[in-house]
PDB file of C-alpha atoms in Angstrom:
ATOM      1  CA  GLN A   1     -68.354 -83.266-118.576  1.00 93.00           C
ATOM      2  CA  VAL A   2     -67.549 -80.114-119.286  1.00 96.00           C
ATOM      3  CA  GLN A   3     -69.009 -78.168-122.216  1.00 97.00           C
ATOM      4  CA  LEU A   4     -68.336 -74.865-123.459  1.00 98.00           C
ATOM      5  CA  VAL A   5     -71.167 -74.017-126.013  1.00 98.00           C
ATOM      6  CA  GLU A   6     -70.250 -70.232-128.348  1.00 98.00           C
ATOM      7  CA  SER A   7     -72.752 -68.707-129.600  1.00 98.00           C
ATOM      8  CA  GLY A   8     -73.343 -65.412-131.156  1.00 98.00           C
ATOM      9  CA  GLY A   9     -71.058 -64.979-133.701  1.00 98.00           C
ATOM     10  CA  GLY A  10     -71.951 -63.159-137.221  1.00 97.00           C
ATOM     11  CA  LEU A  11     -70.959 -61.342-139.655  1.00 98.00           C
ATOM     12  CA  VAL A  12     -71.222 -56.573-138.908  1.00 98.00           C
ATOM     13  CA  GLN A  13     -70.491 -54.622-140.512  1.00 98.00           C
ATOM     14  CA  PRO A  14     -67.218 -51.563-139.047  1.00 98.00           C
ATOM     15  CA  GLY A  15     -68.616 -49.759-135.833  1.00 98.00           C
ATOM     16  CA  GLY A  16     -70.943 -52.310-135.422  1.00 98.00           C
ATOM     17  CA  SER A  17     -71.989 -54.796-132.780  1.00 98.00           C
ATOM     18  CA  LEU A  18     -72.129 -57.929-130.818  1.00 98.00           C
ATOM     19  CA  ARG A  19     -72.944 -60.033-128.060  1.00 98.00           C
ATOM     20  CA  LEU A  20     -72.019 -63.089-127.636  1.00 98.00           C
ATOM     21  CA  SER A  21     -72.841 -65.799-125.279  1.00 98.00           C
ATOM     22  CA  CYS A  22     -71.010 -68.816-123.092  1.00 98.00           C
ATOM     23  CA  ALA A  23     -73.270 -71.408-121.737  1.00 98.00           C
ATOM     24  CA  ALA A  24     -70.824 -74.068-119.037  1.00 97.00           C
ATOM     25  CA  SER A  25     -71.479 -77.128-117.933  1.00 97.00           C
ATOM     26  CA  GLY A  26     -70.638 -79.811-115.957  1.00 97.00           C
ATOM     27  CA  PHE A  27     -67.853 -77.358-113.636  1.00 96.00           C
ATOM     28  CA  THR A  28     -68.535 -75.746-110.190  1.00 95.00           C
ATOM     29  CA  PHE A  29     -68.828 -72.075-112.326  1.00 95.00           C
ATOM     30  CA  SER A  30     -68.995 -69.483-109.775  1.00 94.00           C
ATOM     31  CA  ILE A  31     -65.651 -69.948-108.581  1.00 93.00           C
ATOM     32  CA  TYR A  32     -63.736 -70.012-111.354  1.00 95.00           C
ATOM     33  CA  VAL A  33     -62.710 -66.591-113.697  1.00 96.00           C
ATOM     34  CA  MET A  34     -63.995 -67.250-116.522  1.00 97.00           C
ATOM     35  CA  SER A  35     -62.364 -65.562-120.354  1.00 97.00           C
ATOM     36  CA  TRP A  36     -62.656 -64.787-123.694  1.00 98.00           C
ATOM     37  CA  TYR A  37     -60.569 -64.857-126.372  1.00 97.00           C
ATOM     38  CA  ARG A  38     -60.055 -64.401-129.838  1.00 97.00           C
ATOM     39  CA  GLN A  39     -57.575 -66.204-133.020  1.00 98.00           C
ATOM     40  CA  ALA A  40     -57.495 -64.353-135.716  1.00 97.00           C
ATOM     41  CA  PRO A  41     -56.553 -65.980-139.007  1.00 92.00           C
ATOM     42  CA  GLY A  42     -52.497 -66.973-138.389  1.00 94.00           C
ATOM     43  CA  LYS A  43     -52.089 -65.734-135.329  1.00 96.00           C
ATOM     44  CA  GLU A  44     -51.490 -66.750-131.511  1.00 96.00           C
ATOM     45  CA  ARG A  45     -54.705 -67.481-128.883  1.00 95.00           C
ATOM     46  CA  GLU A  46     -55.299 -64.074-127.543  1.00 95.00           C
ATOM     47  CA  LEU A  47     -56.892 -63.281-124.282  1.00 96.00           C
ATOM     48  CA  VAL A  48     -59.305 -60.889-124.795  1.00 97.00           C
ATOM     49  CA  ALA A  49     -61.436 -60.037-121.547  1.00 97.00           C
ATOM     50  CA  ALA A  50     -61.317 -62.170-118.051  1.00 97.00           C
ATOM     51  CA  ILE A  51     -63.788 -61.363-114.958  1.00 96.00           C
ATOM     52  CA  PRO A  52     -63.721 -62.794-111.850  1.00 93.00           C
ATOM     53  CA  THR A  53     -66.052 -63.892-109.283  1.00 83.00           C
ATOM     54  CA  PRO A  54     -67.643 -61.954-107.851  1.00 76.00           C
ATOM     55  CA  GLY A  55     -65.341 -59.100-106.065  1.00 69.00           C
ATOM     56  CA  GLY A  56     -62.842 -59.094-108.137  1.00 78.00           C
ATOM     57  CA  SER A  57     -62.012 -56.314-111.624  1.00 90.00           C
ATOM     58  CA  THR A  58     -62.245 -56.968-114.907  1.00 94.00           C
ATOM     59  CA  HIS A  59     -59.500 -57.145-117.245  1.00 95.00           C
ATOM     60  CA  TYR A  60     -59.487 -56.477-121.019  1.00 97.00           C
ATOM     61  CA  ALA A  61     -56.987 -56.705-123.539  1.00 97.00           C
ATOM     62  CA  ASP A  62     -55.695 -53.044-124.393  1.00 97.00           C
ATOM     63  CA  SER A  63     -57.340 -53.442-127.698  1.00 97.00           C
ATOM     64  CA  VAL A  64     -60.448 -53.888-126.968  1.00 98.00           C
ATOM     65  CA  LYS A  65     -60.273 -51.598-123.274  1.00 98.00           C
ATOM     66  CA  GLY A  66     -63.610 -48.976-123.507  1.00 97.00           C
ATOM     67  CA  ARG A  67     -65.588 -51.064-126.570  1.00 98.00           C
ATOM     68  CA  PHE A  68     -66.050 -54.268-125.207  1.00 98.00           C
ATOM     69  CA  THR A  69     -67.721 -55.588-121.466  1.00 97.00           C
ATOM     70  CA  ILE A  70     -67.318 -58.940-120.260  1.00 96.00           C
ATOM     71  CA  SER A  71     -70.052 -59.920-117.837  1.00 95.00           C
ATOM     72  CA  ARG A  72     -70.892 -62.994-115.888  1.00 95.00           C
ATOM     73  CA  ASP A  73     -74.560 -64.773-114.716  1.00 94.00           C
ATOM     74  CA  ASN A  74     -73.898 -67.257-111.702  1.00 94.00           C
ATOM     75  CA  ALA A  75     -77.685 -68.241-111.716  1.00 95.00           C
ATOM     76  CA  LYS A  76     -77.109 -69.727-115.498  1.00 97.00           C
ATOM     77  CA  ASN A  77     -73.905 -70.453-115.876  1.00 97.00           C
ATOM     78  CA  THR A  78     -73.042 -68.194-118.746  1.00 97.00           C
ATOM     79  CA  VAL A  79     -70.905 -65.326-119.498  1.00 97.00           C
ATOM     80  CA  TYR A  80     -70.877 -62.686-122.103  1.00 97.00           C
ATOM     81  CA  LEU A  81     -68.802 -59.996-123.978  1.00 98.00           C
ATOM     82  CA  GLN A  82     -70.701 -57.586-124.880  1.00 98.00           C
ATOM     83  CA  MET A  83     -68.621 -56.225-128.112  1.00 98.00           C
ATOM     84  CA  ASN A  84     -69.370 -53.111-129.483  1.00 98.00           C
ATOM     85  CA  SER A  85     -68.065 -50.013-132.050  1.00 98.00           C
ATOM     86  CA  LEU A  86     -66.573 -53.327-133.825  1.00 98.00           C
ATOM     87  CA  LYS A  87     -63.193 -53.040-135.746  1.00 98.00           C
ATOM     88  CA  PRO A  88     -62.269 -55.457-138.847  1.00 97.00           C
ATOM     89  CA  GLU A  89     -59.423 -56.993-136.950  1.00 97.00           C
ATOM     90  CA  ASP A  90     -61.629 -58.055-134.173  1.00 98.00           C
ATOM     91  CA  THR A  91     -62.083 -60.448-136.525  1.00 98.00           C
ATOM     92  CA  ALA A  92     -61.297 -63.993-135.783  1.00 98.00           C
ATOM     93  CA  VAL A  93     -63.061 -66.823-133.688  1.00 98.00           C
ATOM     94  CA  TYR A  94     -63.828 -66.467-130.297  1.00 98.00           C
ATOM     95  CA  TYR A  95     -63.560 -68.920-127.271  1.00 98.00           C
ATOM     96  CA  CYS A  96     -64.665 -68.877-123.679  1.00 97.00           C
ATOM     97  CA  ASN A  97     -63.195 -70.574-121.097  1.00 97.00           C
ATOM     98  CA  ALA A  98     -62.021 -70.540-117.604  1.00 96.00           C
ATOM     99  CA  GLY A  99     -59.334 -69.743-116.059  1.00 92.00           C
ATOM    100  CA  PHE A 100     -56.790 -66.182-115.940  1.00 87.00           C
ATOM    101  CA  SER A 101     -53.432 -66.099-117.415  1.00 75.00           C
ATOM    102  CA  SER A 102     -54.183 -70.086-118.606  1.00 88.00           C
ATOM    103  CA  PRO A 103     -57.363 -71.954-120.088  1.00 92.00           C
ATOM    104  CA  VAL A 104     -58.574 -74.547-117.193  1.00 94.00           C
ATOM    105  CA  TRP A 105     -60.492 -76.625-119.504  1.00 96.00           C
ATOM    106  CA  PRO A 106     -59.828 -77.932-123.558  1.00 95.00           C
ATOM    107  CA  TRP A 107     -61.380 -75.782-126.081  1.00 96.00           C
ATOM    108  CA  ALA A 108     -64.556 -76.227-127.278  1.00 96.00           C
ATOM    109  CA  GLN A 109     -65.582 -75.151-131.033  1.00 96.00           C
ATOM    110  CA  GLY A 110     -66.005 -71.015-130.573  1.00 98.00           C
ATOM    111  CA  THR A 111     -67.717 -68.936-132.724  1.00 98.00           C
ATOM    112  CA  GLN A 112     -66.856 -66.678-135.719  1.00 98.00           C
ATOM    113  CA  VAL A 113     -66.930 -62.813-135.810  1.00 98.00           C
ATOM    114  CA  THR A 114     -65.862 -61.161-138.962  1.00 98.00           C
ATOM    115  CA  VAL A 115     -66.182 -57.419-139.216  1.00 98.00           C
ATOM    116  CA  SER A 116     -66.681 -56.620-143.114  1.00 97.00           C
ATOM    117  CA  SER A 117     -68.165 -53.621-145.452  1.00 95.00           C
TER     118      SER A 117
END
């Protein structure tokens, strides 16, 4: 049974930082591209960042380039998203999934990130 468990969200002031984690189980984590998506109220879910299996290049949405960093630990079946210089427009529910252009597994519950003063 596939499980994706996102954590690390919260309320942060503009300019602050958060580190999201996604613990995966039930599939061969190391062979999949892993991605972070987000969905803001009233908007469609969008791809934020993706990290391939070792040897490939990471991908970032233009809106987060230079501020967010995606990483993975295949030994722990976990993917991370370090978010710095957060802006109010980064407020959203953040989800992880396998795959790049389209998600492989059903969506999990996500983790809420709220950037507000």
